[in-house]
Amino acid sequence: MKGWFTPVAVAALFLGLLVGTLAVGLLLPATPLAPVSQVQAFQKPYPMPHQYWAKTDEFYVFASGGQQGGLYVYGVPSMKYLSEIPVFVPDQAWGWTPEDPEIRKMMTNPWTGQLVTRGDTHHPALSKTKGVYDGRWAFINDKMQGRVARVDLATFRTSQIYWVPNISGGIHGHHIAPDSRLIVVNIEHEQSPDPVIQRHIGIQVDPFKGPYVAGINGIRVADDGKMSNAWQVWGPWQYDMARIGWGKSDGWIITTSYNTERATSAVPMFAREQDYLYFWNIASIEKALADKKVVTTAQAPDMPVISWKDVEVYMTPIPLNPHGLDISPTGKYILTSGKATTLIAAVDFEKVLQAIKDRKFVGEEFNIKILDQNAVRSATMDLGMGPTHIEFDDQGYAYVGFFVDSDIKKVPLGEPYTQLHKREPWKVADVLPAHFSVGHLVVPGGDTAQPYGKYVISMNKLTKDTFLPHGPLRTENHELFNIRETPAKLVDQMALGPETHYSQVIPVSLITPRSQTAYKEARALASEKPRVEYDYNAKEVRVFMTVVRSFFTPEVFNVPQGWKVKVRMVSQETALDMTHGFALDGYNVVASLDPGEVREVEWTAEKPGVNWFYCIWFCSELHMEMRGRMIVVPSQEWAPQMETKLGS
Ligand code: CUK
Ligand code: CUA
Ligand code: CA
């Protein structure tokens, strides 16, 4: 173990990362895809029958969009892109615009009142029941602003955005409990928090020099999916990844920190020979809450802040600057990889519990006992350059992604999985070449108590010249492998926009029966007549509009200049796939109405004149004619008889 972590070795690893990346680029012509004969041909009937893909796809993939700010959705094995789910960033194509007050409210910072239209999604967490996906919701975190959103999987639309209090942003790890009652997000970017927090944990932060502090944030999830503050535990370190255990590790939160150095710049974050893996006892956090060992800040009076010293937490050394952190299906093995090393530690959680019991501590730091790594590890695997993330299949194998090596190594796990695969554990069983530089990888159900297996998707960070040239900014490559065969077969590749981090893959049977084709909200307003109301006190025009092929009713309304206009649109459509839109010439206003949906838009009628509004979805042969007018009258010329009246 010793020797590879000297400063020289670290420098060499940095160089290795760089050279490895370049070498892949230089060697491109010499490392083509597997010969066609080795690739499982993608069987397609011709002519293509109606519903072919709807009937043949087995899984949905929910892929984080990274800087796209939401989620991508596609089918497997077809690798057919289906949809985007807009979350933190407006997306008018997919009907997500903050002109609607409900959406605007979700995107508005609750403490500053600022509309925030930027986000960076990393780790989707599908809701679970008894440790397996249940198809109700997808939760997704925004690293940049420190938020978690809930997406309703009946509509593929965001229904709540939760803002993590007491931080400036920078949350990374995100995971959900096996019963979906608790969500945990890590504070990755260290903070200089409210002095109340600094005093409570007994660490004074110098905002200029650091070292700063961070912690983990617990979110309660109600029966209807609503998220609310549970607790924050603050302490000396940042955390990168988070998992809430299940099975053998039930009742524990597990995190990694790559900056146990508490440094404020990159190179010093590699100073230590090893960093830490942490084990947090959830019951002890609840006990600290019950014992009222908490403080609150002015910003978040309903968020109890706990000191790490008041909870039961242990740690053990792991290969430096860990990135991957994943738990095997029984909850027994915790695999974590050191980014700038070649090492993957397999920690056995049963050994962790035993070592805690036997007090096999080798020291402590900041009051946290350090468990002897030799007492808790099952293996330390030396597998390749730049290990990233890990997933598990249903046959007792782990799959480890490598950024520098551009491949995935398949490794058999130890007991009890040896009965399944009958191989010597922890030795490479297969190597899957990726194009190029693996970030996350995903197996259907690969982070649950019961993986479905069958496929692994490699989410590659670099595509180089895999696809047609498209300028200097290159797309990403999602590669589908069939892992029922050994060696695994590359089935397909798909260019998908920037930039997926983690994805989760769920059987279609958990999604399609609940999938809505129309909203029901318009029904409640069925008896309401279209009309235009003028409020001279508020200087506001309120338009109650119905929308159906191929008319807006009213199709014209008059407005005094400078007044606020509020339009509530009710889609009277019930037919599948019949979405209409509303765009207003010359204004920054777009809305989209799915069948049966009710949407509102607001703007101020600034300029006098005639402005057409029109439908943005090609909905029928009369789509182009589906338009109407807003006539803005200079305020001094306005007379009440100009009010728009609709027939009774
Ligand atoms: S991170 Cu991006 S590849 Cu946010 Cu899970 Cu590792
Ligand atoms: Cu409605 Cu086009
Ligand atoms: Ca480190």
XYZ file of C-alpha atoms and ligand atoms in Angstrom:
657
model
C 0.000 0.000 0.000
C 2.795 2.421 0.854
C 4.922 4.145 -1.712
C 2.469 5.140 -4.372
C 1.277 8.257 -2.620
C 4.512 10.256 -2.392
C 4.395 13.791 -3.814
C 6.322 12.529 -6.835
C 3.778 9.770 -7.334
C 0.934 12.253 -7.086
C 2.614 14.453 -9.688
C 3.088 11.378 -11.864
C -0.581 10.539 -11.489
C -1.566 14.030 -12.580
C 0.725 13.635 -15.532
C -0.696 10.176 -16.095
C -4.219 11.547 -16.244
C -3.096 14.078 -18.816
C -0.927 11.754 -20.872
C -3.501 8.995 -20.704
C -6.106 11.325 -22.106
C -3.806 12.560 -24.838
C -2.632 9.075 -25.687
C -6.174 7.949 -26.291
C -6.520 10.843 -28.689
C -3.280 10.070 -30.499
C -3.987 6.391 -30.720
C -7.470 6.812 -32.066
C -6.922 5.353 -35.526
C -5.249 2.329 -33.938
C -8.048 1.660 -31.457
C -11.170 1.293 -33.568
C -14.460 -0.075 -32.281
C -14.782 -3.797 -31.918
C -15.006 -5.449 -35.367
C -18.544 -5.629 -36.689
C -18.527 -9.413 -36.359
C -18.137 -9.042 -32.579
C -20.939 -6.554 -32.238
C -24.346 -7.944 -31.635
C -26.327 -6.821 -34.653
C -29.202 -4.599 -33.728
C -32.202 -6.479 -35.062
C -34.768 -4.224 -36.660
C -37.779 -5.326 -38.676
C -38.482 -3.635 -41.979
C -40.815 -1.982 -42.662
C -40.888 -0.709 -39.087
C -44.264 -1.536 -37.554
C -46.239 1.025 -35.573
C -45.339 1.042 -31.841
C -42.264 -1.069 -32.463
C -40.087 0.825 -29.982
C -42.932 1.233 -27.480
C -43.241 -2.536 -27.420
C -39.599 -3.572 -27.482
C -37.976 -1.228 -24.995
C -37.423 -2.757 -21.559
C -36.170 0.173 -19.518
C -36.383 3.914 -19.103
C -33.161 5.797 -18.476
C -33.342 8.978 -16.418
C -30.054 10.737 -17.079
C -28.981 13.902 -15.335
C -28.389 16.762 -17.755
C -25.549 18.416 -15.839
C -25.278 21.986 -17.079
C -28.434 21.404 -19.159
C -30.157 21.778 -15.788
C -32.698 18.964 -15.956
C -33.018 15.327 -16.969
C -32.844 13.452 -20.261
C -35.032 10.410 -20.796
C -34.428 7.599 -23.254
C -35.364 3.975 -23.813
C -33.204 0.863 -23.557
C -32.151 -1.129 -25.523
C -33.285 1.104 -28.396
C -31.208 4.064 -27.119
C -34.010 6.242 -28.488
C -34.114 9.688 -26.923
C -37.641 10.334 -25.613
C -37.836 13.515 -23.674
C -36.243 16.106 -21.524
C -37.594 16.862 -18.108
C -36.933 20.511 -17.424
C -36.142 21.178 -13.786
C -33.905 24.061 -12.748
C -33.469 25.770 -16.114
C -36.326 27.138 -18.248
C -36.966 25.040 -21.328
C -39.644 26.425 -23.603
C -39.478 23.481 -25.980
C -40.546 21.187 -23.151
C -43.038 23.676 -21.760
C -41.164 24.961 -18.729
C -41.163 28.746 -18.561
C -41.053 30.983 -15.503
C -43.716 33.201 -17.095
C -46.062 30.801 -15.315
C -46.289 31.993 -11.693
C -46.239 28.440 -10.308
C -43.000 27.642 -12.110
C -41.598 31.080 -11.299
C -42.268 30.469 -7.625
C -40.357 27.173 -7.705
C -37.395 28.895 -9.381
C -37.368 31.851 -6.991
C -34.820 31.909 -4.199
C -36.975 31.928 -1.046
C -34.527 34.121 0.855
C -33.616 36.737 -1.762
C -36.691 36.692 -4.018
C -34.387 36.374 -7.038
C -35.520 34.317 -10.043
C -32.777 31.721 -10.567
C -32.590 30.185 -14.025
C -29.290 28.370 -13.772
C -28.606 24.910 -12.429
C -26.357 21.856 -12.694
C -27.941 18.447 -12.128
C -25.814 15.493 -11.012
C -27.397 12.533 -9.258
C -30.939 11.369 -9.930
C -32.507 9.353 -7.102
C -35.594 7.380 -8.049
C -38.014 6.770 -5.206
C -37.823 3.346 -3.598
C -39.989 1.027 -1.548
C -38.177 -1.686 0.407
C -34.946 -0.828 -1.341
C -36.194 -1.154 -4.930
C -37.543 1.424 -7.363
C -41.278 2.065 -7.185
C -41.774 4.455 -10.116
C -43.378 7.321 -8.167
C -40.810 10.115 -8.341
C -37.345 11.055 -9.491
C -35.410 13.382 -7.230
C -32.484 15.309 -8.646
C -29.937 17.635 -7.095
C -28.622 20.962 -8.371
C -24.991 21.290 -7.435
C -24.719 24.996 -8.255
C -27.561 26.521 -6.246
C -27.909 23.824 -3.587
C -31.353 22.469 -4.419
C -33.222 19.183 -4.792
C -36.236 18.786 -7.078
C -38.965 16.193 -7.212
C -40.241 15.052 -10.604
C -43.593 13.328 -10.794
C -43.170 10.263 -12.999
C -46.860 10.217 -13.989
C -46.325 13.492 -15.875
C -42.528 13.753 -16.177
C -42.807 17.250 -14.728
C -41.161 18.927 -11.757
C -43.532 19.361 -8.845
C -41.261 20.780 -6.124
C -37.920 22.508 -5.773
C -36.431 22.342 -2.288
C -33.720 24.871 -1.386
C -31.016 23.791 1.064
C -30.735 26.535 3.695
C -27.617 28.017 5.308
C -25.335 27.481 2.310
C -24.208 29.381 -0.764
C -24.495 26.310 -3.047
C -22.163 23.464 -3.994
C -23.988 20.292 -2.976
C -22.958 17.073 -4.657
C -23.762 13.647 -3.198
C -27.497 12.922 -3.271
C -29.205 9.728 -2.230
C -32.553 8.440 -1.019
C -33.376 6.004 1.785
C -34.686 2.515 0.928
C -38.199 3.613 2.014
C -37.951 7.099 0.413
C -38.507 8.826 3.775
C -35.151 10.543 3.892
C -32.925 12.203 1.320
C -29.350 13.166 2.025
C -27.288 15.739 0.157
C -23.661 16.606 0.889
C -22.138 20.003 1.086
C -19.151 19.560 -1.226
C -18.005 23.165 -1.433
C -16.900 24.284 2.002
C -18.690 27.254 3.500
C -18.204 30.151 5.814
C -21.647 29.791 7.378
C -23.712 31.920 9.730
C -21.755 32.673 12.953
C -24.463 30.795 14.875
C -23.340 27.601 13.128
C -19.652 28.374 13.634
C -20.209 28.910 17.346
C -22.315 25.770 17.715
C -19.682 23.531 16.152
C -16.835 25.428 17.796
C -14.935 26.232 14.612
C -14.248 29.843 13.751
C -13.859 30.312 10.000
C -11.615 32.942 8.457
C -13.612 33.816 5.319
C -10.454 34.832 3.449
C -8.139 31.997 4.377
C -10.355 29.200 5.582
C -10.247 26.436 6.469
C -13.969 26.304 5.900
C -16.607 23.891 7.164
C -19.329 21.762 5.599
C -21.594 18.835 6.325
C -24.594 16.812 5.296
C -28.191 17.925 4.856
C -31.139 15.658 5.647
C -34.467 16.148 3.881
C -37.682 14.513 5.058
C -39.979 13.155 2.378
C -43.711 12.965 3.163
C -46.183 10.382 1.824
C -47.036 12.678 -1.064
C -43.356 13.230 -1.867
C -43.169 16.701 -0.344
C -39.662 17.527 0.872
C -38.955 19.520 4.020
C -36.020 20.298 6.300
C -34.959 17.406 8.526
C -31.545 18.394 9.898
C -28.072 19.577 9.015
C -24.943 18.115 10.545
C -21.980 20.473 10.265
C -18.346 19.658 10.873
C -14.788 20.221 9.711
C -14.954 18.418 6.365
C -16.580 18.559 2.981
C -18.187 15.454 1.438
C -18.236 14.326 -2.163
C -20.582 11.344 -2.401
C -23.370 10.120 -0.148
C -25.244 6.872 0.203
C -27.990 5.891 2.601
C -27.409 2.253 3.448
C -29.841 -0.626 3.176
C -29.782 -4.315 4.059
C -26.550 -4.921 5.978
C -25.858 -1.176 6.119
C -29.412 -0.115 6.958
C -29.629 2.860 9.291
C -26.314 4.403 8.247
C -25.345 7.241 5.959
C -22.041 6.742 4.195
C -20.014 9.581 2.723
C -16.582 10.251 1.278
C -14.384 13.310 1.521
C -11.628 14.035 -0.971
C -10.471 17.167 0.822
C -9.665 15.896 4.304
C -6.715 18.267 3.972
C -9.256 21.132 4.333
C -7.327 22.885 1.589
C -8.612 25.770 -0.490
C -6.836 24.993 -3.761
C -6.478 21.897 -5.920
C -2.931 20.593 -5.434
C -2.972 20.738 -1.619
C -6.189 18.674 -1.762
C -3.917 15.771 -2.791
C -1.440 16.274 0.055
C -2.543 13.350 2.205
C -1.703 9.764 1.474
C -5.303 8.726 2.080
C -8.650 10.407 2.626
C -11.664 9.149 4.566
C -14.843 7.158 4.210
C -17.408 8.082 6.893
C -20.202 6.143 8.590
C -22.985 8.182 10.190
C -25.506 6.506 12.449
C -28.938 7.887 11.532
C -30.482 7.021 14.915
C -27.796 9.112 16.623
C -28.735 12.093 14.454
C -32.393 11.628 15.430
C -31.318 11.374 19.070
C -29.379 14.650 18.882
C -32.575 16.180 17.494
C -34.695 14.693 20.284
C -32.168 15.902 22.883
C -32.408 19.396 21.317
C -28.675 19.612 20.740
C -29.433 22.021 17.927
C -29.255 25.633 16.895
C -31.063 27.443 14.115
C -30.178 30.446 12.007
C -32.225 33.530 11.207
C -32.430 32.337 7.610
C -33.820 28.911 8.475
C -35.581 28.865 11.853
C -37.045 25.445 10.996
C -33.752 23.742 10.124
C -32.084 22.172 13.171
C -28.306 22.404 12.909
C -26.353 19.701 14.721
C -22.637 19.492 15.495
C -20.785 16.429 14.237
C -19.528 16.009 17.803
C -23.075 15.221 18.953
C -23.634 12.301 16.576
C -22.147 8.843 16.235
C -19.751 8.911 13.301
C -16.695 6.836 12.390
C -14.254 6.929 9.548
C -11.669 4.751 7.850
C -8.838 5.652 5.465
C -9.440 5.049 1.751
C -7.417 5.658 -1.435
C -6.781 9.341 -1.892
C -9.288 11.697 -3.414
C -12.146 9.214 -3.629
C -14.876 9.671 -6.182
C -16.980 6.529 -6.615
C -18.974 5.377 -3.602
C -21.428 2.575 -4.166
C -23.062 -0.174 -2.126
C -23.550 -3.777 -3.233
C -27.139 -5.103 -3.475
C -27.186 -6.736 -0.028
C -25.839 -3.545 1.508
C -22.672 -5.351 2.596
C -19.841 -4.076 0.413
C -18.988 -0.426 0.024
C -16.738 0.184 -2.941
C -14.883 3.434 -3.277
C -12.275 4.488 -5.797
C -9.378 6.906 -5.504
C -9.578 9.227 -8.530
C -5.875 9.908 -8.816
C -4.863 6.341 -7.964
C -5.382 2.918 -9.460
C -7.055 1.587 -6.337
C -10.561 0.580 -5.370
C -11.229 -0.255 -1.739
C -13.908 -2.830 -0.920
C -15.076 -2.171 2.619
C -17.261 -4.795 4.275
C -19.922 -3.095 6.376
C -20.316 -6.145 8.619
C -16.629 -5.772 9.445
C -17.217 -2.081 10.090
C -19.876 -2.895 12.698
C -17.616 -5.524 14.255
C -14.648 -3.154 14.342
C -16.784 -0.502 16.048
C -17.854 -3.093 18.612
C -14.279 -4.286 19.140
C -13.034 -0.689 19.201
C -10.455 -1.351 16.508
C -9.467 2.278 16.292
C -6.091 3.477 15.079
C -6.538 7.060 16.172
C -8.905 9.946 15.846
C -9.151 13.281 14.140
C -11.550 16.082 15.038
C -13.099 13.754 17.631
C -13.950 11.088 15.037
C -12.553 7.627 15.681
C -10.574 6.125 12.802
C -11.341 2.470 12.112
C -8.370 0.297 11.208
C -8.540 -0.111 7.449
C -7.151 -3.653 7.683
C -10.035 -4.598 9.950
C -12.791 -3.320 7.656
C -11.544 -4.001 4.130
C -12.244 -7.125 2.136
C -9.950 -6.105 -0.669
C -7.953 -3.289 -2.138
C -8.024 -3.793 -5.872
C -5.402 -2.311 -8.165
C -7.386 -2.147 -11.393
C -6.348 0.758 -13.590
C -5.895 4.468 -14.100
C -8.453 7.032 -13.039
C -11.201 4.935 -11.460
C -14.526 6.748 -11.263
C -17.866 5.186 -10.344
C -19.109 1.682 -9.574
C -22.333 -0.227 -10.239
C -23.612 -3.742 -9.491
C -25.505 -6.363 -11.462
C -27.747 -9.258 -10.417
C -25.005 -11.886 -10.823
C -22.638 -10.750 -8.081
C -20.384 -8.482 -10.113
C -19.250 -4.931 -9.666
C -18.492 -2.710 -12.661
C -15.891 -0.006 -12.211
C -15.462 2.873 -14.664
C -12.039 4.289 -15.570
C -11.599 7.762 -16.953
C -7.986 7.449 -18.039
C -8.073 3.822 -19.153
C -11.373 4.459 -20.992
C -12.878 1.178 -19.943
C -15.043 -0.628 -17.443
C -13.665 -3.489 -15.385
C -16.015 -6.224 -14.276
C -15.074 -7.712 -10.902
C -16.691 -10.565 -8.946
C -17.699 -9.676 -5.395
C -16.913 -11.741 -2.281
C -19.393 -13.671 -0.114
C -22.319 -14.217 -0.444
C -22.013 -13.547 -4.184
C -19.419 -16.274 -4.805
C -22.275 -18.780 -4.884
C -23.694 -16.840 -7.828
C -20.627 -16.316 -9.976
C -18.392 -19.137 -8.628
C -15.252 -17.135 -9.336
C -12.343 -15.908 -7.311
C -13.563 -12.581 -5.955
C -11.963 -9.215 -6.593
C -10.111 -10.322 -9.766
C -10.967 -8.760 -13.133
C -13.413 -10.959 -15.055
C -13.997 -8.768 -18.113
C -12.921 -5.450 -19.586
C -15.407 -3.364 -21.548
C -13.740 -0.778 -23.816
C -15.452 2.621 -23.763
C -15.291 5.574 -26.149
C -14.009 7.508 -24.197
C -13.246 8.318 -20.567
C -15.937 6.827 -18.369
C -17.587 9.030 -15.775
C -20.570 7.318 -14.241
C -21.881 3.995 -15.460
C -25.240 2.439 -14.753
C -26.820 -1.010 -14.601
C -30.645 -1.179 -14.480
C -31.446 -1.095 -10.752
C -27.677 -1.043 -10.137
C -27.895 1.016 -6.937
C -30.752 -0.974 -5.384
C -31.249 -4.113 -3.329
C -32.281 -5.985 -6.500
C -30.473 -4.984 -9.672
C -32.103 -6.089 -12.917
C -28.745 -6.497 -14.629
C -28.627 -7.352 -18.328
C -27.096 -4.054 -19.520
C -24.495 -1.572 -18.509
C -24.483 1.941 -19.923
C -21.207 3.791 -19.909
C -21.653 7.552 -19.750
C -18.517 8.782 -21.400
C -17.121 12.209 -20.839
C -15.271 12.480 -24.133
C -16.435 11.405 -27.578
C -13.538 12.758 -29.643
C -14.320 11.739 -33.242
C -16.925 9.069 -32.538
C -19.674 11.107 -34.214
C -19.846 13.601 -37.075
C -17.892 16.798 -36.373
C -20.013 19.452 -34.730
C -17.628 22.230 -33.774
C -15.230 22.412 -30.866
C -17.836 21.613 -28.213
C -18.427 17.894 -28.430
C -21.421 15.923 -27.282
C -21.338 12.989 -24.855
C -21.549 9.293 -25.669
C -23.839 6.858 -23.878
C -22.731 3.334 -24.750
C -24.894 0.304 -24.195
C -23.269 -3.053 -23.414
C -24.987 -6.405 -23.129
C -23.536 -7.960 -19.960
C -25.418 -11.225 -20.249
C -22.539 -12.307 -22.461
C -18.863 -12.563 -21.569
C -17.035 -10.767 -22.982
C -19.725 -8.113 -22.840
C -20.928 -6.895 -26.219
C -21.195 -3.308 -27.283
C -24.791 -3.009 -28.503
C -25.143 0.638 -29.409
C -23.864 4.158 -28.917
C -25.853 7.351 -28.615
C -24.815 10.977 -28.774
C -26.621 12.755 -25.963
C -26.166 16.412 -25.141
C -24.057 17.693 -22.291
C -23.624 16.436 -19.689
C -24.842 13.423 -17.859
C -23.318 12.555 -14.509
C -25.341 9.735 -12.976
C -28.385 8.018 -14.525
C -30.853 5.538 -13.180
C -32.547 2.831 -15.191
C -35.978 1.503 -14.296
C -38.200 -1.163 -15.935
C -40.950 0.163 -18.203
C -43.497 -1.806 -16.145
C -42.948 0.622 -13.257
C -43.534 3.714 -15.385
C -45.974 3.066 -18.223
C -49.079 2.006 -16.209
C -48.977 5.295 -14.291
C -48.085 7.516 -17.225
C -50.713 10.207 -17.784
C -51.786 11.270 -21.277
C -53.725 14.331 -20.123
C -54.001 16.491 -17.048
C -57.229 16.526 -15.105
C -56.991 20.109 -13.848
C -58.938 21.683 -16.738
C -62.023 19.614 -15.855
C -62.521 21.603 -12.653
C -62.823 24.748 -14.744
C -65.085 23.266 -17.434
C -68.065 25.467 -16.534
C -66.074 28.710 -16.528
C -66.786 31.052 -19.417
C -63.972 32.784 -21.277
C -63.943 36.474 -20.324
C -61.781 39.567 -19.879
C -61.814 41.484 -16.580
C -60.486 45.006 -16.065
C -59.231 46.018 -12.617
C -58.768 49.802 -12.628
C -57.337 49.845 -9.087
C -54.686 47.252 -9.720
C -54.207 48.359 -13.353
C -54.562 44.793 -14.388
C -56.330 42.938 -17.205
C -57.240 39.348 -16.474
C -58.012 37.111 -19.415
C -59.702 33.758 -18.880
C -58.957 31.878 -22.068
C -59.848 28.483 -23.423
C -57.579 26.725 -25.857
C -58.665 23.967 -28.206
C -57.979 23.037 -31.843
C -57.574 25.544 -33.364
C -58.764 28.582 -31.434
C -57.914 30.821 -28.558
C -61.070 32.223 -26.940
C -61.029 35.200 -26.620
C -58.941 35.702 -29.715
C -58.600 39.424 -29.142
C -58.374 41.604 -26.062
C -57.706 45.314 -25.581
C -55.358 46.572 -22.898
C -54.446 50.059 -21.645
C -50.724 50.673 -22.034
C -48.648 50.000 -18.919
C -51.158 47.610 -17.384
C -50.328 44.163 -16.202
C -51.841 41.348 -18.275
C -52.589 37.999 -16.693
C -53.812 35.227 -18.948
C -55.047 31.963 -17.553
C -55.334 29.378 -20.269
C -57.361 26.195 -19.987
C -56.709 23.452 -22.489
C -59.950 21.745 -23.428
C -58.070 19.012 -25.220
C -58.335 15.436 -24.043
C -56.743 13.779 -27.082
C -53.340 12.141 -26.754
C -50.406 14.277 -27.906
C -52.470 17.441 -28.517
C -50.362 20.188 -26.978
C -50.871 23.876 -27.801
C -48.679 26.817 -27.098
C -48.859 30.528 -26.539
C -46.190 32.910 -27.781
C -46.584 36.673 -27.961
C -44.885 38.646 -30.741
C -42.305 41.052 -29.374
C -42.587 39.875 -25.780
C -40.467 37.508 -23.718
C -43.445 35.235 -23.149
C -43.987 31.587 -24.072
C -46.216 28.941 -22.550
C -47.128 25.434 -23.535
C -50.333 23.611 -22.628
C -50.571 19.870 -22.617
C -54.008 18.248 -22.946
C -56.179 19.268 -19.997
C -53.521 21.570 -18.572
C -54.076 24.979 -17.010
C -51.277 27.514 -17.394
C -50.901 31.148 -16.542
C -48.716 33.803 -18.084
C -48.153 37.370 -17.018
C -46.514 40.352 -18.590
C -46.810 44.128 -18.733
C -48.288 45.687 -21.876
C -45.436 48.111 -22.437
C -45.770 49.302 -26.016
C -48.928 50.567 -27.718
C -49.894 48.720 -30.888
C -51.103 45.380 -32.166
C -49.346 42.209 -31.065
C -50.300 38.798 -32.333
C -50.140 35.786 -30.078
C -49.980 32.367 -31.655
C -49.760 28.652 -31.032
C -46.212 27.264 -31.132
C -47.063 23.592 -31.623
C -48.123 22.326 -35.048
C -51.434 20.990 -33.801
C -53.751 20.749 -36.825
C -54.154 21.946 -40.409
C -55.424 25.207 -38.894
C -52.348 25.580 -36.694
C -51.044 28.661 -38.522
C -54.424 30.319 -38.149
C -54.494 29.529 -34.441
C -53.619 33.060 -33.360
C -55.111 36.161 -31.811
C -54.380 39.780 -30.929
C -53.531 41.923 -27.962
C -54.284 45.553 -28.795
C -52.468 47.959 -26.501
C -54.001 51.448 -26.371
C -51.911 54.456 -25.244
C -53.048 55.120 -21.672
C -54.282 58.665 -22.340
C -56.498 57.378 -25.195
C -58.046 54.508 -23.223
C -61.805 54.652 -22.631
C -63.826 52.065 -20.709
C -65.933 51.307 -23.813
C -62.767 49.806 -25.301
C -63.047 46.950 -22.810
C -63.300 43.609 -24.549
C -66.707 42.009 -24.107
C -67.412 38.413 -24.951
C -70.776 37.050 -26.038
C -72.741 35.520 -23.158
S -19.970 13.172 -10.444
Cu -19.879 13.771 -12.573
S -18.901 11.859 -13.318
Cu -21.251 14.747 -9.914
Cu -21.286 11.769 -9.705
Cu -18.601 11.557 -11.124
Cu -52.468 24.798 -31.403
Cu -50.902 24.926 -33.077
Ca -7.285 14.518 -0.444
